[in-house]
Amino acid sequence: MTFVVTDNCIKCKYMDCVEVCPVDCFYEGENMLVIHPDECIDCGVCEPECPAEAIVPDTQGGLDDWLKLNAEFAKVWPNITIKREPPADAKEFDGVAGKLANFFSPKPGQGD
Amino acid sequence: MERTTQLSEAEIGNLVDAFYAKVRADAALGPVFDRAISDWGPHLETMRKFWSSVMLTSGRYKGNPVAVHHRVQGIDIALFDRWLALFDETCREMFDAELTASFNDKAARIAESLKLALFYRPDRPWPPIRAS
């Protein structure tokens, strides 16, 4: 069982989660973060920390695509444990629908 | 009576100390832990930081418990239930029902994750069928 990062992280990437995660299981893409499902211990500490409410438990239904995306990119993006400044326009994208189709970038972020 | 103050680092420290005293004295868990942990002082400090991170979102613990548990010799899936039972017992002795439930909820989720990481095989049923 794991937590999963979903659509509203894209282009928001507030990064509050990485500071509280006890097991450093966040990985950074150019405009979103993902959780490594094999490293997450399901403690749930990150979930309420996300200002975008983008982190959800995998026990919630309908997350297969997001689980796949998290697992796939956690293997190739760099680890991130230290929060940086979120994007300047994060607030404007918070809550925008369908960000995966329109804005998702598979490129890696800078990591720690 | 419900508590009105927030859980403190000192209370977490007391819980960790009391819990691991029970673990070390336990016939099933004791030998596995004592074989894996050569110096208990640093381990207890690590566990205080871990529970602080989980219960107080303090970010004090940073580590990889999945990898650590993979290295533990003699670890068995049934030991997780014994661990949870002792943890519940210790919490009840120190905290009210609400806080005990909160600790138990976190502990159960983390235990399930570690069990999956250590013992899940795609070609076998989950949870595993116990040999009687």
mmCIF file of C-alpha atoms in Angstrom:
data_model
loop_
_atom_site.group_PDB
_atom_site.id
_atom_site.type_symbol
_atom_site.label_atom_id
_atom_site.label_comp_id
_atom_site.label_asym_id
_atom_site.label_seq_id
_atom_site.Cartn_x
_atom_site.Cartn_y
_atom_site.Cartn_z
ATOM 1 C CA MET A 1 0.000 0.000 0.000
ATOM 2 C CA THR A 2 1.209 3.431 -0.806
ATOM 3 C CA PHE A 3 0.172 7.003 -1.241
ATOM 4 C CA VAL A 4 -0.031 8.395 -4.761
ATOM 5 C CA VAL A 5 0.560 11.858 -6.199
ATOM 6 C CA THR A 6 -2.210 12.909 -8.580
ATOM 7 C CA ASP A 7 -3.194 15.560 -11.120
ATOM 8 C CA ASN A 8 -3.264 18.691 -8.998
ATOM 9 C CA CYS A 9 0.465 18.462 -8.206
ATOM 10 C CA ILE A 10 1.241 19.259 -11.847
ATOM 11 C CA LYS A 11 2.539 22.827 -12.185
ATOM 12 C CA CYS A 12 1.824 23.447 -8.468
ATOM 13 C CA LYS A 13 4.671 21.366 -6.969
ATOM 14 C CA TYR A 14 4.531 23.021 -3.546
ATOM 15 C CA MET A 15 6.965 20.416 -2.127
ATOM 16 C CA ASP A 16 5.734 20.627 1.495
ATOM 17 C CA CYS A 17 5.489 16.814 1.399
ATOM 18 C CA VAL A 18 9.212 16.200 0.954
ATOM 19 C CA GLU A 19 10.124 17.824 4.260
ATOM 20 C CA VAL A 20 7.803 15.666 6.359
ATOM 21 C CA CYS A 21 8.267 12.335 4.565
ATOM 22 C CA PRO A 22 10.201 10.108 6.970
ATOM 23 C CA VAL A 23 11.430 7.785 4.251
ATOM 24 C CA ASP A 24 12.474 10.213 1.503
ATOM 25 C CA CYS A 25 10.304 8.562 -1.123
ATOM 26 C CA PHE A 26 9.501 11.620 -3.282
ATOM 27 C CA TYR A 27 11.019 11.994 -6.744
ATOM 28 C CA GLU A 28 11.022 15.204 -8.718
ATOM 29 C CA GLY A 29 9.932 15.803 -12.288
ATOM 30 C CA GLU A 30 10.112 19.113 -14.095
ATOM 31 C CA ASN A 31 6.622 20.107 -12.938
ATOM 32 C CA MET A 32 5.381 17.472 -10.496
ATOM 33 C CA LEU A 33 6.509 15.043 -7.817
ATOM 34 C CA VAL A 34 5.815 11.327 -7.539
ATOM 35 C CA ILE A 35 6.003 8.764 -4.708
ATOM 36 C CA HIS A 36 8.073 5.602 -5.050
ATOM 37 C CA PRO A 37 5.551 2.866 -4.210
ATOM 38 C CA ASP A 38 8.201 0.441 -2.974
ATOM 39 C CA GLU A 39 9.668 2.970 -0.544
ATOM 40 C CA CYS A 40 6.472 4.573 0.816
ATOM 41 C CA ILE A 41 5.496 3.022 4.172
ATOM 42 C CA ASP A 42 1.946 4.338 4.041
ATOM 43 C CA CYS A 43 2.366 6.494 7.154
ATOM 44 C CA GLY A 44 0.125 9.183 5.654
ATOM 45 C CA VAL A 45 2.138 12.098 7.028
ATOM 46 C CA CYS A 46 2.367 13.784 3.613
ATOM 47 C CA GLU A 47 -1.340 13.690 2.771
ATOM 48 C CA PRO A 48 -2.551 16.616 4.920
ATOM 49 C CA GLU A 49 0.620 18.618 4.196
ATOM 50 C CA CYS A 50 -0.144 19.000 0.482
ATOM 51 C CA PRO A 51 -1.692 22.432 -0.115
ATOM 52 C CA ALA A 52 -2.993 21.173 -3.468
ATOM 53 C CA GLU A 53 -4.566 18.045 -1.900
ATOM 54 C CA ALA A 54 -2.884 16.038 -4.625
ATOM 55 C CA ILE A 55 -1.726 13.132 -2.434
ATOM 56 C CA VAL A 56 -4.193 10.290 -1.896
ATOM 57 C CA PRO A 57 -4.045 6.729 -0.515
ATOM 58 C CA ASP A 58 -4.043 3.963 -3.124
ATOM 59 C CA THR A 59 -6.961 2.353 -1.316
ATOM 60 C CA GLN A 60 -9.085 5.015 -3.003
ATOM 61 C CA GLY A 61 -10.457 3.636 -6.277
ATOM 62 C CA GLY A 62 -9.713 4.687 -9.846
ATOM 63 C CA LEU A 63 -6.030 5.397 -9.330
ATOM 64 C CA ASP A 64 -4.481 2.741 -11.568
ATOM 65 C CA ASP A 65 -3.098 5.229 -14.098
ATOM 66 C CA TRP A 66 -1.668 7.457 -11.384
ATOM 67 C CA LEU A 67 -0.122 4.461 -9.616
ATOM 68 C CA LYS A 68 1.573 3.485 -12.868
ATOM 69 C CA LEU A 69 2.786 7.029 -13.472
ATOM 70 C CA ASN A 70 4.181 7.316 -9.925
ATOM 71 C CA ALA A 71 5.936 3.940 -10.153
ATOM 72 C CA GLU A 72 7.354 4.638 -13.618
ATOM 73 C CA PHE A 73 8.772 8.090 -12.967
ATOM 74 C CA ALA A 74 9.997 7.370 -9.403
ATOM 75 C CA LYS A 75 12.540 5.088 -11.068
ATOM 76 C CA VAL A 76 13.949 7.749 -13.365
ATOM 77 C CA TRP A 77 13.470 11.126 -11.678
ATOM 78 C CA PRO A 78 15.891 12.362 -8.978
ATOM 79 C CA ASN A 79 15.106 12.036 -5.285
ATOM 80 C CA ILE A 80 13.971 15.197 -3.514
ATOM 81 C CA THR A 81 14.055 15.691 0.270
ATOM 82 C CA ILE A 82 14.567 19.434 0.580
ATOM 83 C CA LYS A 83 11.785 21.857 -0.277
ATOM 84 C CA ARG A 84 12.510 24.722 -2.656
ATOM 85 C CA GLU A 85 10.385 27.655 -3.781
ATOM 86 C CA PRO A 86 7.280 26.443 -5.637
ATOM 87 C CA PRO A 87 6.719 27.757 -9.191
ATOM 88 C CA ALA A 88 5.772 31.456 -9.245
ATOM 89 C CA ASP A 89 2.463 30.641 -10.943
ATOM 90 C CA ALA A 90 1.624 27.659 -8.699
ATOM 91 C CA LYS A 91 -1.491 29.313 -7.289
ATOM 92 C CA GLU A 92 -2.914 30.014 -10.760
ATOM 93 C CA PHE A 93 -2.710 26.326 -11.644
ATOM 94 C CA ASP A 94 -4.037 25.042 -8.308
ATOM 95 C CA GLY A 95 -7.379 23.382 -9.037
ATOM 96 C CA VAL A 96 -7.177 23.584 -12.831
ATOM 97 C CA ALA A 97 -8.727 20.424 -14.312
ATOM 98 C CA GLY A 98 -7.024 17.948 -16.653
ATOM 99 C CA LYS A 99 -3.451 19.029 -16.060
ATOM 100 C CA LEU A 100 -2.026 15.624 -16.980
ATOM 101 C CA ALA A 101 -3.207 15.916 -20.597
ATOM 102 C CA ASN A 102 -2.276 19.557 -21.005
ATOM 103 C CA PHE A 103 0.799 20.254 -18.926
ATOM 104 C CA PHE A 104 2.546 17.090 -17.646
ATOM 105 C CA SER A 105 6.268 16.962 -18.359
ATOM 106 C CA PRO A 106 8.149 13.639 -18.310
ATOM 107 C CA LYS A 107 11.456 15.511 -17.935
ATOM 108 C CA PRO A 108 13.319 15.101 -14.640
ATOM 109 C CA GLY A 109 13.459 17.908 -12.107
ATOM 110 C CA GLN A 110 16.645 19.088 -10.434
ATOM 111 C CA GLY A 111 16.338 16.991 -7.244
ATOM 112 C CA ASP A 112 18.311 17.805 -4.092
ATOM 113 C CA MET B 1 -10.869 12.136 29.866
ATOM 114 C CA GLU B 2 -9.740 13.501 26.529
ATOM 115 C CA ARG B 3 -6.388 15.190 26.503
ATOM 116 C CA THR B 4 -6.235 18.882 25.802
ATOM 117 C CA THR B 5 -2.501 19.147 25.186
ATOM 118 C CA GLN B 6 -0.602 18.009 22.128
ATOM 119 C CA LEU B 7 1.440 14.822 22.265
ATOM 120 C CA SER B 8 5.002 15.719 23.311
ATOM 121 C CA GLU B 9 8.430 14.459 22.264
ATOM 122 C CA ALA B 10 8.947 13.356 25.890
ATOM 123 C CA GLU B 11 5.833 11.172 25.789
ATOM 124 C CA ILE B 12 7.004 9.613 22.531
ATOM 125 C CA GLY B 13 10.354 8.916 24.193
ATOM 126 C CA ASN B 14 8.631 7.210 27.124
ATOM 127 C CA LEU B 15 6.483 5.130 24.782
ATOM 128 C CA VAL B 16 9.505 3.993 22.770
ATOM 129 C CA ASP B 17 11.453 3.062 25.922
ATOM 130 C CA ALA B 18 8.546 1.151 27.474
ATOM 131 C CA PHE B 19 7.641 -0.581 24.217
ATOM 132 C CA TYR B 20 11.126 -1.824 23.413
ATOM 133 C CA ALA B 21 11.586 -3.048 27.004
ATOM 134 C CA LYS B 22 8.571 -5.302 26.313
ATOM 135 C CA VAL B 23 9.940 -6.295 22.896
ATOM 136 C CA ARG B 24 13.277 -7.365 24.343
ATOM 137 C CA ALA B 25 11.558 -9.404 27.036
ATOM 138 C CA ASP B 26 9.219 -11.091 24.529
ATOM 139 C CA ALA B 27 9.935 -14.729 23.706
ATOM 140 C CA ALA B 28 9.164 -14.337 19.985
ATOM 141 C CA LEU B 29 10.382 -10.799 19.236
ATOM 142 C CA GLY B 30 13.268 -10.497 21.701
ATOM 143 C CA PRO B 31 15.789 -12.807 20.027
ATOM 144 C CA VAL B 32 15.148 -11.354 16.540
ATOM 145 C CA PHE B 33 15.607 -7.771 17.736
ATOM 146 C CA ASP B 34 18.624 -8.549 19.890
ATOM 147 C CA ARG B 35 20.313 -10.284 16.975
ATOM 148 C CA ALA B 36 19.630 -7.336 14.656
ATOM 149 C CA ILE B 37 20.489 -4.524 17.091
ATOM 150 C CA SER B 38 23.919 -4.508 18.656
ATOM 151 C CA ASP B 39 23.629 -1.121 20.370
ATOM 152 C CA TRP B 40 20.192 -0.241 21.734
ATOM 153 C CA GLY B 41 20.967 3.382 22.644
ATOM 154 C CA PRO B 42 21.159 4.655 19.051
ATOM 155 C CA HIS B 43 18.266 2.416 18.012
ATOM 156 C CA LEU B 44 15.942 3.860 20.644
ATOM 157 C CA GLU B 45 16.944 7.362 19.543
ATOM 158 C CA THR B 46 16.191 6.412 15.920
ATOM 159 C CA MET B 47 12.769 5.118 16.952
ATOM 160 C CA ARG B 48 12.010 8.283 18.942
ATOM 161 C CA LYS B 49 12.768 10.293 15.804
ATOM 162 C CA PHE B 50 10.703 7.954 13.662
ATOM 163 C CA TRP B 51 7.577 8.215 15.810
ATOM 164 C CA SER B 52 8.089 11.942 16.172
ATOM 165 C CA SER B 53 8.096 12.218 12.374
ATOM 166 C CA VAL B 54 4.987 10.075 12.037
ATOM 167 C CA MET B 55 2.914 11.506 14.909
ATOM 168 C CA LEU B 56 4.130 15.103 15.056
ATOM 169 C CA THR B 57 5.186 15.574 11.396
ATOM 170 C CA SER B 58 8.514 16.817 12.709
ATOM 171 C CA GLY B 59 10.669 15.482 9.875
ATOM 172 C CA ARG B 60 13.236 14.331 12.468
ATOM 173 C CA TYR B 61 13.642 10.818 11.068
ATOM 174 C CA LYS B 62 15.101 10.215 7.634
ATOM 175 C CA GLY B 63 15.748 6.645 6.603
ATOM 176 C CA ASN B 64 14.744 3.621 4.583
ATOM 177 C CA PRO B 65 12.929 1.175 6.874
ATOM 178 C CA VAL B 66 12.073 -1.184 4.003
ATOM 179 C CA ALA B 67 15.757 -1.749 3.227
ATOM 180 C CA VAL B 68 16.601 -2.066 6.931
ATOM 181 C CA HIS B 69 13.948 -4.750 7.470
ATOM 182 C CA HIS B 70 15.154 -6.683 4.421
ATOM 183 C CA ARG B 71 18.431 -7.205 6.282
ATOM 184 C CA VAL B 72 16.859 -8.567 9.480
ATOM 185 C CA GLN B 73 17.635 -12.263 9.934
ATOM 186 C CA GLY B 74 14.813 -14.436 11.201
ATOM 187 C CA ILE B 75 12.087 -11.886 10.441
ATOM 188 C CA ASP B 76 8.771 -13.669 10.045
ATOM 189 C CA ILE B 77 5.384 -12.355 8.964
ATOM 190 C CA ALA B 78 3.689 -13.543 12.186
ATOM 191 C CA LEU B 79 6.051 -11.383 14.241
ATOM 192 C CA PHE B 80 4.305 -8.266 12.911
ATOM 193 C CA ASP B 81 1.067 -9.183 14.700
ATOM 194 C CA ARG B 82 2.960 -9.790 17.930
ATOM 195 C CA TRP B 83 4.701 -6.426 17.489
ATOM 196 C CA LEU B 84 1.365 -4.670 16.970
ATOM 197 C CA ALA B 85 -0.180 -6.375 20.010
ATOM 198 C CA LEU B 86 2.670 -5.256 22.268
ATOM 199 C CA PHE B 87 2.574 -1.756 20.804
ATOM 200 C CA ASP B 88 -1.163 -1.533 21.469
ATOM 201 C CA GLU B 89 -0.645 -2.798 25.031
ATOM 202 C CA THR B 90 2.044 -0.174 25.687
ATOM 203 C CA CYS B 91 -0.015 2.672 24.211
ATOM 204 C CA ARG B 92 -3.017 1.707 26.358
ATOM 205 C CA GLU B 93 -0.865 1.881 29.463
ATOM 206 C CA MET B 94 0.267 5.417 28.656
ATOM 207 C CA PHE B 95 -2.396 7.147 26.585
ATOM 208 C CA ASP B 96 -6.150 7.598 26.324
ATOM 209 C CA ALA B 97 -8.256 5.611 23.869
ATOM 210 C CA GLU B 98 -8.178 8.246 21.155
ATOM 211 C CA LEU B 99 -4.418 8.653 21.103
ATOM 212 C CA THR B 100 -3.933 4.892 21.372
ATOM 213 C CA ALA B 101 -6.165 4.449 18.323
ATOM 214 C CA SER B 102 -4.169 7.065 16.459
ATOM 215 C CA PHE B 103 -0.852 5.288 17.200
ATOM 216 C CA ASN B 104 -2.371 1.892 16.362
ATOM 217 C CA ASP B 105 -3.726 3.165 13.054
ATOM 218 C CA LYS B 106 -0.318 4.431 11.956
ATOM 219 C CA ALA B 107 1.458 1.318 13.235
ATOM 220 C CA ALA B 108 -0.934 -1.029 11.428
ATOM 221 C CA ARG B 109 -0.553 0.800 8.110
ATOM 222 C CA ILE B 110 3.221 0.868 8.363
ATOM 223 C CA ALA B 111 3.315 -2.810 9.372
ATOM 224 C CA GLU B 112 1.169 -3.751 6.360
ATOM 225 C CA SER B 113 3.504 -1.808 4.059
ATOM 226 C CA LEU B 114 6.584 -3.495 5.474
ATOM 227 C CA LYS B 115 4.922 -6.909 5.245
ATOM 228 C CA LEU B 116 4.040 -6.290 1.594
ATOM 229 C CA ALA B 117 7.562 -5.085 0.862
ATOM 230 C CA LEU B 118 9.129 -8.109 2.530
ATOM 231 C CA PHE B 119 6.757 -10.962 1.826
ATOM 232 C CA TYR B 120 4.436 -10.168 -1.095
ATOM 233 C CA ARG B 121 4.894 -12.401 -4.135
ATOM 234 C CA PRO B 122 2.806 -11.687 -7.241
ATOM 235 C CA ASP B 123 2.198 -15.397 -7.851
ATOM 236 C CA ARG B 124 0.933 -16.161 -4.325
ATOM 237 C CA PRO B 125 -2.222 -15.165 -2.452
ATOM 238 C CA TRP B 126 -2.178 -12.104 -0.183
ATOM 239 C CA PRO B 127 -2.463 -12.192 2.753
ATOM 240 C CA PRO B 128 -0.446 -15.418 2.816
ATOM 241 C CA ILE B 129 -2.232 -18.574 3.924
ATOM 242 C CA ARG B 130 -0.859 -19.516 7.299
ATOM 243 C CA ALA B 131 0.538 -22.970 7.904
ATOM 244 C CA SER B 132 -1.305 -24.373 10.895
#
